[in-house]
Short mmCIF file of C-alpha atoms and ligand atoms in Angstrom, two decimals:
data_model
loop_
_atom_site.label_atom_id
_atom_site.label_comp_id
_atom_site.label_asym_id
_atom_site.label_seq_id
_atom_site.Cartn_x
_atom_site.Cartn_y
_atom_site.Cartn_z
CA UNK A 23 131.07 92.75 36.26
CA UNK A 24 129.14 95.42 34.98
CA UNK A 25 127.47 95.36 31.89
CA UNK A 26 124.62 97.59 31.94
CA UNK A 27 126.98 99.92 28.84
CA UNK A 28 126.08 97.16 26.81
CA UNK A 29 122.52 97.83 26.82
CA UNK A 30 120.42 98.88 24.10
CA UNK A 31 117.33 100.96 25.35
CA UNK A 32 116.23 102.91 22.51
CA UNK A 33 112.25 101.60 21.33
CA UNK A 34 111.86 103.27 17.87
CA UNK A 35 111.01 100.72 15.03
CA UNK A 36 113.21 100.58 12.06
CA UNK A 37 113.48 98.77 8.84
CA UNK A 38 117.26 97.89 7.99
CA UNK A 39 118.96 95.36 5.82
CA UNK A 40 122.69 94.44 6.56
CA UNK A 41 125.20 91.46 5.62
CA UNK A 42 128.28 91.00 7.19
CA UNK A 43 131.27 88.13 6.90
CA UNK A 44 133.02 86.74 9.90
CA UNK A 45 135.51 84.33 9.64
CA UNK A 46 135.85 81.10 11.95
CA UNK A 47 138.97 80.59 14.32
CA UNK A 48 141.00 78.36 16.23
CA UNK A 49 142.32 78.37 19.51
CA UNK A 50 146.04 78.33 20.54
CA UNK A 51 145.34 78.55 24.18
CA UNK A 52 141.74 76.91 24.49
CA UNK A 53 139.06 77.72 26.37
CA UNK A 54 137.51 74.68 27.91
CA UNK A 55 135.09 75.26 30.93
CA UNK A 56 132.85 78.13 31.82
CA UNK A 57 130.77 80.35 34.58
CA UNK A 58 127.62 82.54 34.66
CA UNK A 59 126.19 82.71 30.66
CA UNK A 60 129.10 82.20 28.69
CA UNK A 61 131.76 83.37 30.98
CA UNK A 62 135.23 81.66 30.80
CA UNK A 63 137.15 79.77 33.24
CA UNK A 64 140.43 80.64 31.55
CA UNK A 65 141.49 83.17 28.98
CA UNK A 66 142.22 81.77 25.33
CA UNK A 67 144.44 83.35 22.41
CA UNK A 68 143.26 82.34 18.79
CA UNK A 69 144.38 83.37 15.72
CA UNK A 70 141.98 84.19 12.99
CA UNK A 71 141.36 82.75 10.23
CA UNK A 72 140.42 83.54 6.69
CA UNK A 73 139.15 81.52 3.95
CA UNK A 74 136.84 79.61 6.69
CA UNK A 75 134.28 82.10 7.23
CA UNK A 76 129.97 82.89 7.42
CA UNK A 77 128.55 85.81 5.49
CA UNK A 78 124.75 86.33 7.05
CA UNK A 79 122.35 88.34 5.44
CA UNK A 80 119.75 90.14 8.02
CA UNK A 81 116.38 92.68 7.23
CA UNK A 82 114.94 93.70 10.14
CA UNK A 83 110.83 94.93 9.82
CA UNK A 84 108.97 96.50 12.17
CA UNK A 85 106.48 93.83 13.89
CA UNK A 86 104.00 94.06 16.59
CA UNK A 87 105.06 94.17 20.01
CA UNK A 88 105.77 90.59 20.36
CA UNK A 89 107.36 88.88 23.63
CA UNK A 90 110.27 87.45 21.81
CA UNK A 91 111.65 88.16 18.62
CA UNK A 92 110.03 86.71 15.21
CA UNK A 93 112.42 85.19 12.57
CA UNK A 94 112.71 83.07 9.76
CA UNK A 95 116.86 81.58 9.52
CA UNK A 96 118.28 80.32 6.15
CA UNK A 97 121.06 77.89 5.71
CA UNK A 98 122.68 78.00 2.36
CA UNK A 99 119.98 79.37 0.55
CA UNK A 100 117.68 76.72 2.86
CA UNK A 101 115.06 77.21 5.34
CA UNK A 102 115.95 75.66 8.31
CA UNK A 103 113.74 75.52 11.75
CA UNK A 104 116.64 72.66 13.03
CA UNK A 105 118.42 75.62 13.98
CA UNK A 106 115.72 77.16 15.87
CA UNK A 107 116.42 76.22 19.45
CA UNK A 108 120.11 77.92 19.16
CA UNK A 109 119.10 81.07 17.77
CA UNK A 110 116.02 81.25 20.28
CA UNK A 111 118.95 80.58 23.47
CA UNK A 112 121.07 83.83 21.22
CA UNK A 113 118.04 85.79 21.75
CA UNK A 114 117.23 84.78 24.93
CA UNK A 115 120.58 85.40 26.13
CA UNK A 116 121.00 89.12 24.34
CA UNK A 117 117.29 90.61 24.69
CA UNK A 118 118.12 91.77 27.68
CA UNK A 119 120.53 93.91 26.19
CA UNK A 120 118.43 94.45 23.23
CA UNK A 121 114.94 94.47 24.12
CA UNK A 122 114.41 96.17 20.62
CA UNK A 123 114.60 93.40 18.74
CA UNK A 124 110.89 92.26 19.99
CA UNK A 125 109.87 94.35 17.62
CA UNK A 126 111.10 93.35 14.79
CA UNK A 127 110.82 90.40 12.63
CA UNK A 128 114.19 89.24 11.36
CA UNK A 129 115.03 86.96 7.96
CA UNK A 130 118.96 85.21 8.61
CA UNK A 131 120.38 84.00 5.98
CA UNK A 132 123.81 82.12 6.10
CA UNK A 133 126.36 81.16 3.43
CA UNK A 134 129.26 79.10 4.85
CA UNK A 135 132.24 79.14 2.59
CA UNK A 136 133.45 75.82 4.16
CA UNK A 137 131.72 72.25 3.42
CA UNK A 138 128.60 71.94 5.56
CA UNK A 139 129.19 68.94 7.65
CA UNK A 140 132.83 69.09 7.36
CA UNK A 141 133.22 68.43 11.09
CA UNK A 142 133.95 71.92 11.19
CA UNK A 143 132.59 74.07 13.91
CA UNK A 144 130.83 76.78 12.51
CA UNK A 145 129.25 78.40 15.59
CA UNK A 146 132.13 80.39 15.83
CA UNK A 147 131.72 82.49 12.96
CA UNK A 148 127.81 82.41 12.50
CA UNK A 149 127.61 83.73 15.76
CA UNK A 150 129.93 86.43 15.03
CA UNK A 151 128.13 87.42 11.71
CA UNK A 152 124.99 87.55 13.50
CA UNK A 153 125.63 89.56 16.05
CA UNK A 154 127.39 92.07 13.69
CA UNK A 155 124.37 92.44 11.45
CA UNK A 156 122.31 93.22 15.34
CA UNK A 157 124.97 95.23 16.35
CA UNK A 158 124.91 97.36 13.11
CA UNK A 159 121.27 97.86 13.22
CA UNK A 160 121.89 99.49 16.61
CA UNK A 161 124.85 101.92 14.86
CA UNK A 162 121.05 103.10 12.95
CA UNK A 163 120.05 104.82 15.93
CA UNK A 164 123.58 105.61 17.25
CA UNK A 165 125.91 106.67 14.53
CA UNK A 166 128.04 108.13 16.65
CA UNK A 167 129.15 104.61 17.96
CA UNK A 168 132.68 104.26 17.29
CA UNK A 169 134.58 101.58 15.52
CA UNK A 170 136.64 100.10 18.77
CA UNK A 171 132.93 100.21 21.08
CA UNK A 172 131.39 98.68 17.69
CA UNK A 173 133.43 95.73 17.23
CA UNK A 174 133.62 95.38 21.13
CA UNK A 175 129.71 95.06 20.76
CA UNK A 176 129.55 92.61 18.72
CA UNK A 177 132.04 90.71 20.52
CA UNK A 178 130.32 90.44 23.55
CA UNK A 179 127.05 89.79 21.85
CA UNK A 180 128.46 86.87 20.39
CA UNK A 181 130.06 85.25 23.41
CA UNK A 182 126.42 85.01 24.41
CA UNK A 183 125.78 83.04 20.99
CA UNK A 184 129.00 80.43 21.60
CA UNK A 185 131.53 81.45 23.63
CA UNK A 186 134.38 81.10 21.22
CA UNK A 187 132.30 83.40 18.27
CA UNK A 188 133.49 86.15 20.81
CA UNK A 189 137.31 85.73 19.30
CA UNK A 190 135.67 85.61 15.60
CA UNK A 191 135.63 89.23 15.01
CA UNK A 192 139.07 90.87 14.94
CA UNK A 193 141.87 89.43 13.67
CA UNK A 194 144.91 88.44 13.38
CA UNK A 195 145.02 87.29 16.80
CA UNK A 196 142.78 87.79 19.83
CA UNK A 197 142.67 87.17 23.64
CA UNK A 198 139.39 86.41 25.22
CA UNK A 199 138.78 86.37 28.99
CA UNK A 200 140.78 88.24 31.95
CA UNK A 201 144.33 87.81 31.99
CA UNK A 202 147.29 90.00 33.74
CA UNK A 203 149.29 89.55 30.69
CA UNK A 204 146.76 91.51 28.56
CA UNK A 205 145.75 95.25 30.02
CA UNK A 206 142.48 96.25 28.99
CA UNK A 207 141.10 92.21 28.19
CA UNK A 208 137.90 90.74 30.05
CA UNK A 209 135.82 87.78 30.14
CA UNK A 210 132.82 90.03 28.68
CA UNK A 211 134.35 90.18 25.12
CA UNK A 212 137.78 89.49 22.78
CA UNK A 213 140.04 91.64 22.16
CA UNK A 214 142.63 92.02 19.35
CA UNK A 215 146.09 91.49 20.14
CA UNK A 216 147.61 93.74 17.67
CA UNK A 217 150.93 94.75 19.14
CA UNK A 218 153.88 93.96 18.12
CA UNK A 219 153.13 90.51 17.32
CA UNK A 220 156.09 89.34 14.80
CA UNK A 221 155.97 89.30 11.20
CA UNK A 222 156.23 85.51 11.22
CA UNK A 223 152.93 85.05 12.80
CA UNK A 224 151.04 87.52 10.79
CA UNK A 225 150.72 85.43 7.63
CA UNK A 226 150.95 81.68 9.40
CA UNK A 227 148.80 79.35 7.52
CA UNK A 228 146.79 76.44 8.58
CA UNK A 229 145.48 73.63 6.72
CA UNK A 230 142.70 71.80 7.91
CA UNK A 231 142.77 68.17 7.64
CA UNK A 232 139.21 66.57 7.75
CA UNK A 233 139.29 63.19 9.88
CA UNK A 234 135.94 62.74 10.63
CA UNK A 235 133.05 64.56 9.40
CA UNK A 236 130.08 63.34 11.52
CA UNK A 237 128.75 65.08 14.46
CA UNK A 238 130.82 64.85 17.99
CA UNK A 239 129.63 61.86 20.16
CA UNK A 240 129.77 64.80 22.70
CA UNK A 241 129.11 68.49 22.38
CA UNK A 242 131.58 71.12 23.55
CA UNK A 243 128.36 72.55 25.73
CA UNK A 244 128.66 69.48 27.71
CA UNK A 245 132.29 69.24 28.07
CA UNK A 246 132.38 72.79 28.89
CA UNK A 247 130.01 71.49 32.33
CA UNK A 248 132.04 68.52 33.13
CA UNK A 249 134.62 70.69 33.80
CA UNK A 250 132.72 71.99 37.10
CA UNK A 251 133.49 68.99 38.64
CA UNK A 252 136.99 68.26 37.39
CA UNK A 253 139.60 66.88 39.47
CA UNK A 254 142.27 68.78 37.49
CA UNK A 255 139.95 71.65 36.53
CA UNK A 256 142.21 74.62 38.66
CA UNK A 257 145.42 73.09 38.00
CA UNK A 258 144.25 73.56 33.88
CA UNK A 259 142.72 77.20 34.50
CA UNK A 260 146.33 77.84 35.91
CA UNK A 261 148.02 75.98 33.45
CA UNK A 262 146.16 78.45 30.20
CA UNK A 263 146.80 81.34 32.08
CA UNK A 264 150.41 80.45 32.59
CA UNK A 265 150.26 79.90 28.99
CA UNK A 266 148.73 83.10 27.86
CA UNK A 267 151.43 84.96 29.09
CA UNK A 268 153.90 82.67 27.58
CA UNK A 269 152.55 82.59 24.44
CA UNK A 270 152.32 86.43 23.99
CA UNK A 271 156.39 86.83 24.70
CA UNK A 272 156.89 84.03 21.92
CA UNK A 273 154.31 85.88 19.49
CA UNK A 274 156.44 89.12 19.79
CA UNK A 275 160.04 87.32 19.91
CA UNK A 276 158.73 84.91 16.82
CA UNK A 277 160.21 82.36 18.65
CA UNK A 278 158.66 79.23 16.60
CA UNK A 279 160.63 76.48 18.66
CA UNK A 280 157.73 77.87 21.94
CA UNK A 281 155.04 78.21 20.00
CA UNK A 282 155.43 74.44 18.66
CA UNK A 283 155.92 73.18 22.71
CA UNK A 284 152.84 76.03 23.58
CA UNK A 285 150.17 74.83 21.28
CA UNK A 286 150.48 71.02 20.67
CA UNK A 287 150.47 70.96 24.56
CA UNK A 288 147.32 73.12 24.55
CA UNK A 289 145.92 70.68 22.04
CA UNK A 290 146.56 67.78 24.01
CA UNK A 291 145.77 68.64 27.46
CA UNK A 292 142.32 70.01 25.99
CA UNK A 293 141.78 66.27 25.11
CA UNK A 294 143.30 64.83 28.21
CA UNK A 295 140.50 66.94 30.00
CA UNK A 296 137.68 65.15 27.73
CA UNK A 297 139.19 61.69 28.39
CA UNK A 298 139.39 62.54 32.29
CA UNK A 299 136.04 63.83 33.04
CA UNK A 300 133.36 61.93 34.52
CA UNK A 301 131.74 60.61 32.42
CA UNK A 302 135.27 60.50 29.96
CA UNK A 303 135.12 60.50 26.37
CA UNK A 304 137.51 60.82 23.37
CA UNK A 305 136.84 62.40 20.32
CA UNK A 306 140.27 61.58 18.76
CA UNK A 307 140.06 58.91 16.04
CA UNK A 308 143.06 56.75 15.20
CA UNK A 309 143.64 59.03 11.91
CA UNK A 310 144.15 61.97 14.17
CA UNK A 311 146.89 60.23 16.10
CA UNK A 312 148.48 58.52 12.84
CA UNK A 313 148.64 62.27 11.28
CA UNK A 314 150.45 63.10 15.02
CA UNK A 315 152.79 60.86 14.63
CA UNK A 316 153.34 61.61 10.95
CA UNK A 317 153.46 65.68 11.60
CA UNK A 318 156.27 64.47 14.55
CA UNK A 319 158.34 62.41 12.37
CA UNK A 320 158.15 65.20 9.39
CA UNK A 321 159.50 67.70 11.82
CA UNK A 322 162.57 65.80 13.24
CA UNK A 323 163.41 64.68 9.52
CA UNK A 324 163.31 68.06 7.92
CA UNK A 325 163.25 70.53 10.87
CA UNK A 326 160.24 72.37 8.69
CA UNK A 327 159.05 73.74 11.84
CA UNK A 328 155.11 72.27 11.29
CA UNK A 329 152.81 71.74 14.29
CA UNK A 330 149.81 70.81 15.05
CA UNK A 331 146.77 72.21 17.23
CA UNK A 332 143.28 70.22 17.43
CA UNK A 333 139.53 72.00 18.30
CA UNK A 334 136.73 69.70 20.44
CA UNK A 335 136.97 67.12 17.31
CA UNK A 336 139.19 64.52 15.78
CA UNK A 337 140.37 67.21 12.72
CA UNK A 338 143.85 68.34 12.79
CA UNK A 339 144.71 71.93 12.37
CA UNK A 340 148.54 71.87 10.81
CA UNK A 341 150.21 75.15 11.58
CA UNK A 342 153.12 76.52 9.27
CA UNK A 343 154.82 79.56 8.31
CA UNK A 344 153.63 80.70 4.95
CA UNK A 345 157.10 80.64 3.62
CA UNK A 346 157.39 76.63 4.10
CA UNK A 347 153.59 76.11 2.11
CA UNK A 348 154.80 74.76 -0.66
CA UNK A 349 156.46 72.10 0.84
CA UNK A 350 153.68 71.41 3.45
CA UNK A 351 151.23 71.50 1.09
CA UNK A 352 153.36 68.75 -0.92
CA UNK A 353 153.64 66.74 2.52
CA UNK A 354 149.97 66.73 2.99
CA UNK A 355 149.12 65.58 -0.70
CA UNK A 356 151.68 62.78 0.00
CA UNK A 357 151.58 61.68 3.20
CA UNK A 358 148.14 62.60 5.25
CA UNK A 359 145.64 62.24 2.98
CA UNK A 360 144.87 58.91 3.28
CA UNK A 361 144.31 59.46 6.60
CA UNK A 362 141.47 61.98 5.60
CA UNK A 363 137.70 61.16 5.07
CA UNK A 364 137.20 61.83 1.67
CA UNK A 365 140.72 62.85 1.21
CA UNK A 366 139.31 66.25 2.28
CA UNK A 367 141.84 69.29 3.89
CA UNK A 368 140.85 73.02 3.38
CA UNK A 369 143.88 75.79 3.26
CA UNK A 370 143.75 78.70 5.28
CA UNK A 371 145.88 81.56 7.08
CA UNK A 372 145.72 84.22 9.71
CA UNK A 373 142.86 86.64 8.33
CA UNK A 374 142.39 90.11 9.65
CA UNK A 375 138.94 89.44 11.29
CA UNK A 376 135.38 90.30 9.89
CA UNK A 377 134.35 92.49 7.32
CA UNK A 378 130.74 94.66 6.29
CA UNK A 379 129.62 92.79 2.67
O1 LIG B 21 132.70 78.12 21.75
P1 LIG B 21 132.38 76.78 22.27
O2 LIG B 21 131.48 76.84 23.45
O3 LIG B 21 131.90 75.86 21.20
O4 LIG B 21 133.74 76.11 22.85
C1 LIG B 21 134.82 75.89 22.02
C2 LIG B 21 135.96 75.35 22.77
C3 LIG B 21 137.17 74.92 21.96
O5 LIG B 21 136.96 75.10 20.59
C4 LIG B 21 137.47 73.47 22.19
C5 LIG B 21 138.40 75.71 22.39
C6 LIG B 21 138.44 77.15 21.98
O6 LIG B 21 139.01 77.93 22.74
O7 LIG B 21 137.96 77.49 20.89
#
């Protein structure tokens, strides 16, 4: 794979202030287990999300010559070195592409507009928003970068952050990694799946029901590795790309009945790979499977076609077209909350992808 057209050469020293939003996203297809730095083992689609989102806040000054980049990082208004040692691996990982930013000092700030510590992941889209603000400090020196090599850019800068951030920048839906069923896609960056995709899907919602809001017992870094060794790991890389291709016929035919069989099975066999690996784990609680089982019974009773996808965590992502919302919405205040911690859910829907502040 060649990437050298993703390197940044120029040396001048600039001063430049930018702030960018990216929103978060979730997997339909998931990515789970990855090559080289922050290459996948499968493709993924996602669809993007909205409401969920990081708006970071970068000045760049000119600093002397240093042998890695200077920076000070800001978490809701906070200083906070506990994010050091990830930011330091993003820089690590990108200098080579932008040796530039050695000169420079940087000040990150982040606003979330989800709760911290919601059990959220949001390394998704603060990778993303970083890598746009670096990414629009190169446009400085390059104007005449254009839009579609701009976001693709970022994109691939922010694989290198957390592999998932990659799909955080366009929206409404994106494919990450090399499949047949998507000309032009790569495991270097995301790109947007914009065609055709039917009008149901461009406005599906997704409400967030909160389970657990601790930390994972394990992190998806680690789960990503265990899948080296997995007895099942080629049959699953087959299985996603099957799915990929699947999935894009059903997005385009707005076939709901598929896309309820394509992405609960995606969410389960992501955790059947956690509770398989050596060592296994599960990062279900019994709330996630009691909302299951409630989300199942709600869909045979009313045929409201409702489904469910999960990330690496015990929170349940309900999917639903936005014309059924006020009923969900009713079901959830009813029936699931007391299955979430602090009776906590957050409302969302398929966003358009991120955005200059
Ligand atoms: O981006 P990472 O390395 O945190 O991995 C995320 C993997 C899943 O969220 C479980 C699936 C996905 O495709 O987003």
């Amino acid at each position: 794979m060649n990437t050298d057209s993703f390197v940044f050469s120029k040396r001048s020293i600039k001063s430049f202030h930018t702030v960018w939003r990216a929103p978060s996203n979730i997997a339909l297809v998931k990515y789970w287990g990855k090559y080289g730095i922050q290459l996948p083992k499968n493709p993924s689609i996602s669809l993007t999300l909205s409401n969920c989102a990081t708006t970071t806040e970068v000045s760049f000054s000119p600093n002397d010559k240093k042998k890695y980049p200077t920076f000070e990082f800001y978490f809701n208004k906070r200083e906070r070195p506990d994010f050091h040692p990830k930011i330091n691996q993003f820089f690590e990982y990108i200098l080579p592409y932008f040796p530039i930013l050695k000169d420079h000092h940087l000040i990150i700030s982040s606003l979330n507009s989800f709760p911290h510590s919601s059990g959220i992941a949001s390394s998704a889209s603060a990778m993303a928003a970083l890598a746009l603000c670096i990414v629009d400090f190169e446009k400085q020196f390059h104007p005449e970068l254009g839009e579609q090599e701009f976001f693709k850019k970022a994109s691939f800068l922010a694989r290198l952050g957390s592999g998932s951030a990659a799909r955080s920048i366009k929206g409404p839906l994106t494919i990450w990694g090399k499949s047949p069923a998507f000309q032009n896609s790569s495991d270097l960056y995301a790109i947007p799946f914009d065609s055709s995709i039917h009008s149901i899907f461009m406005s599906y919602c997704d409400a967030i029901l909160i389970v657990d809001k601790g930390k994972k017992q394990v992190s998806s870094s680690l789960g990503h590795k265990l899948m080296q060794d997995h007895p099942l790991a080629e049959n699953r890389f087959d299985q996603a790309n099957q799915n990929c291709e699947y999935l894009k016929s059903v997005l385009k035919r707005g076939d709901i009945e598929q896309f309820i069989e394509i992405t609960e099975s995606e969410a389960l066999t992501l955790h059947s790979m956690m509770m398989t690996s050596s060592p296994r784990y599960i990062l279900l609680k019994p709330n996630t499977l009691n909302i299951i089982n409630k989300v199942w019974e709600y869909r045979f009773q009313t045929k409201i076609p409702i489904s469910f996808t999960l990330d690496a965590g015990a929170n349940v992502h309900l999917l639903y077209p936005a014309k059924e919302s006020d009923k969900v919405i009713t079901f959830i205040k009813s029936e699931l909350l007391d299955y979430c911690q602090s009776g906590q859910f957050i409302q969302d829907h398929v966003g358009k992808g991120a955005k200059k502040m």
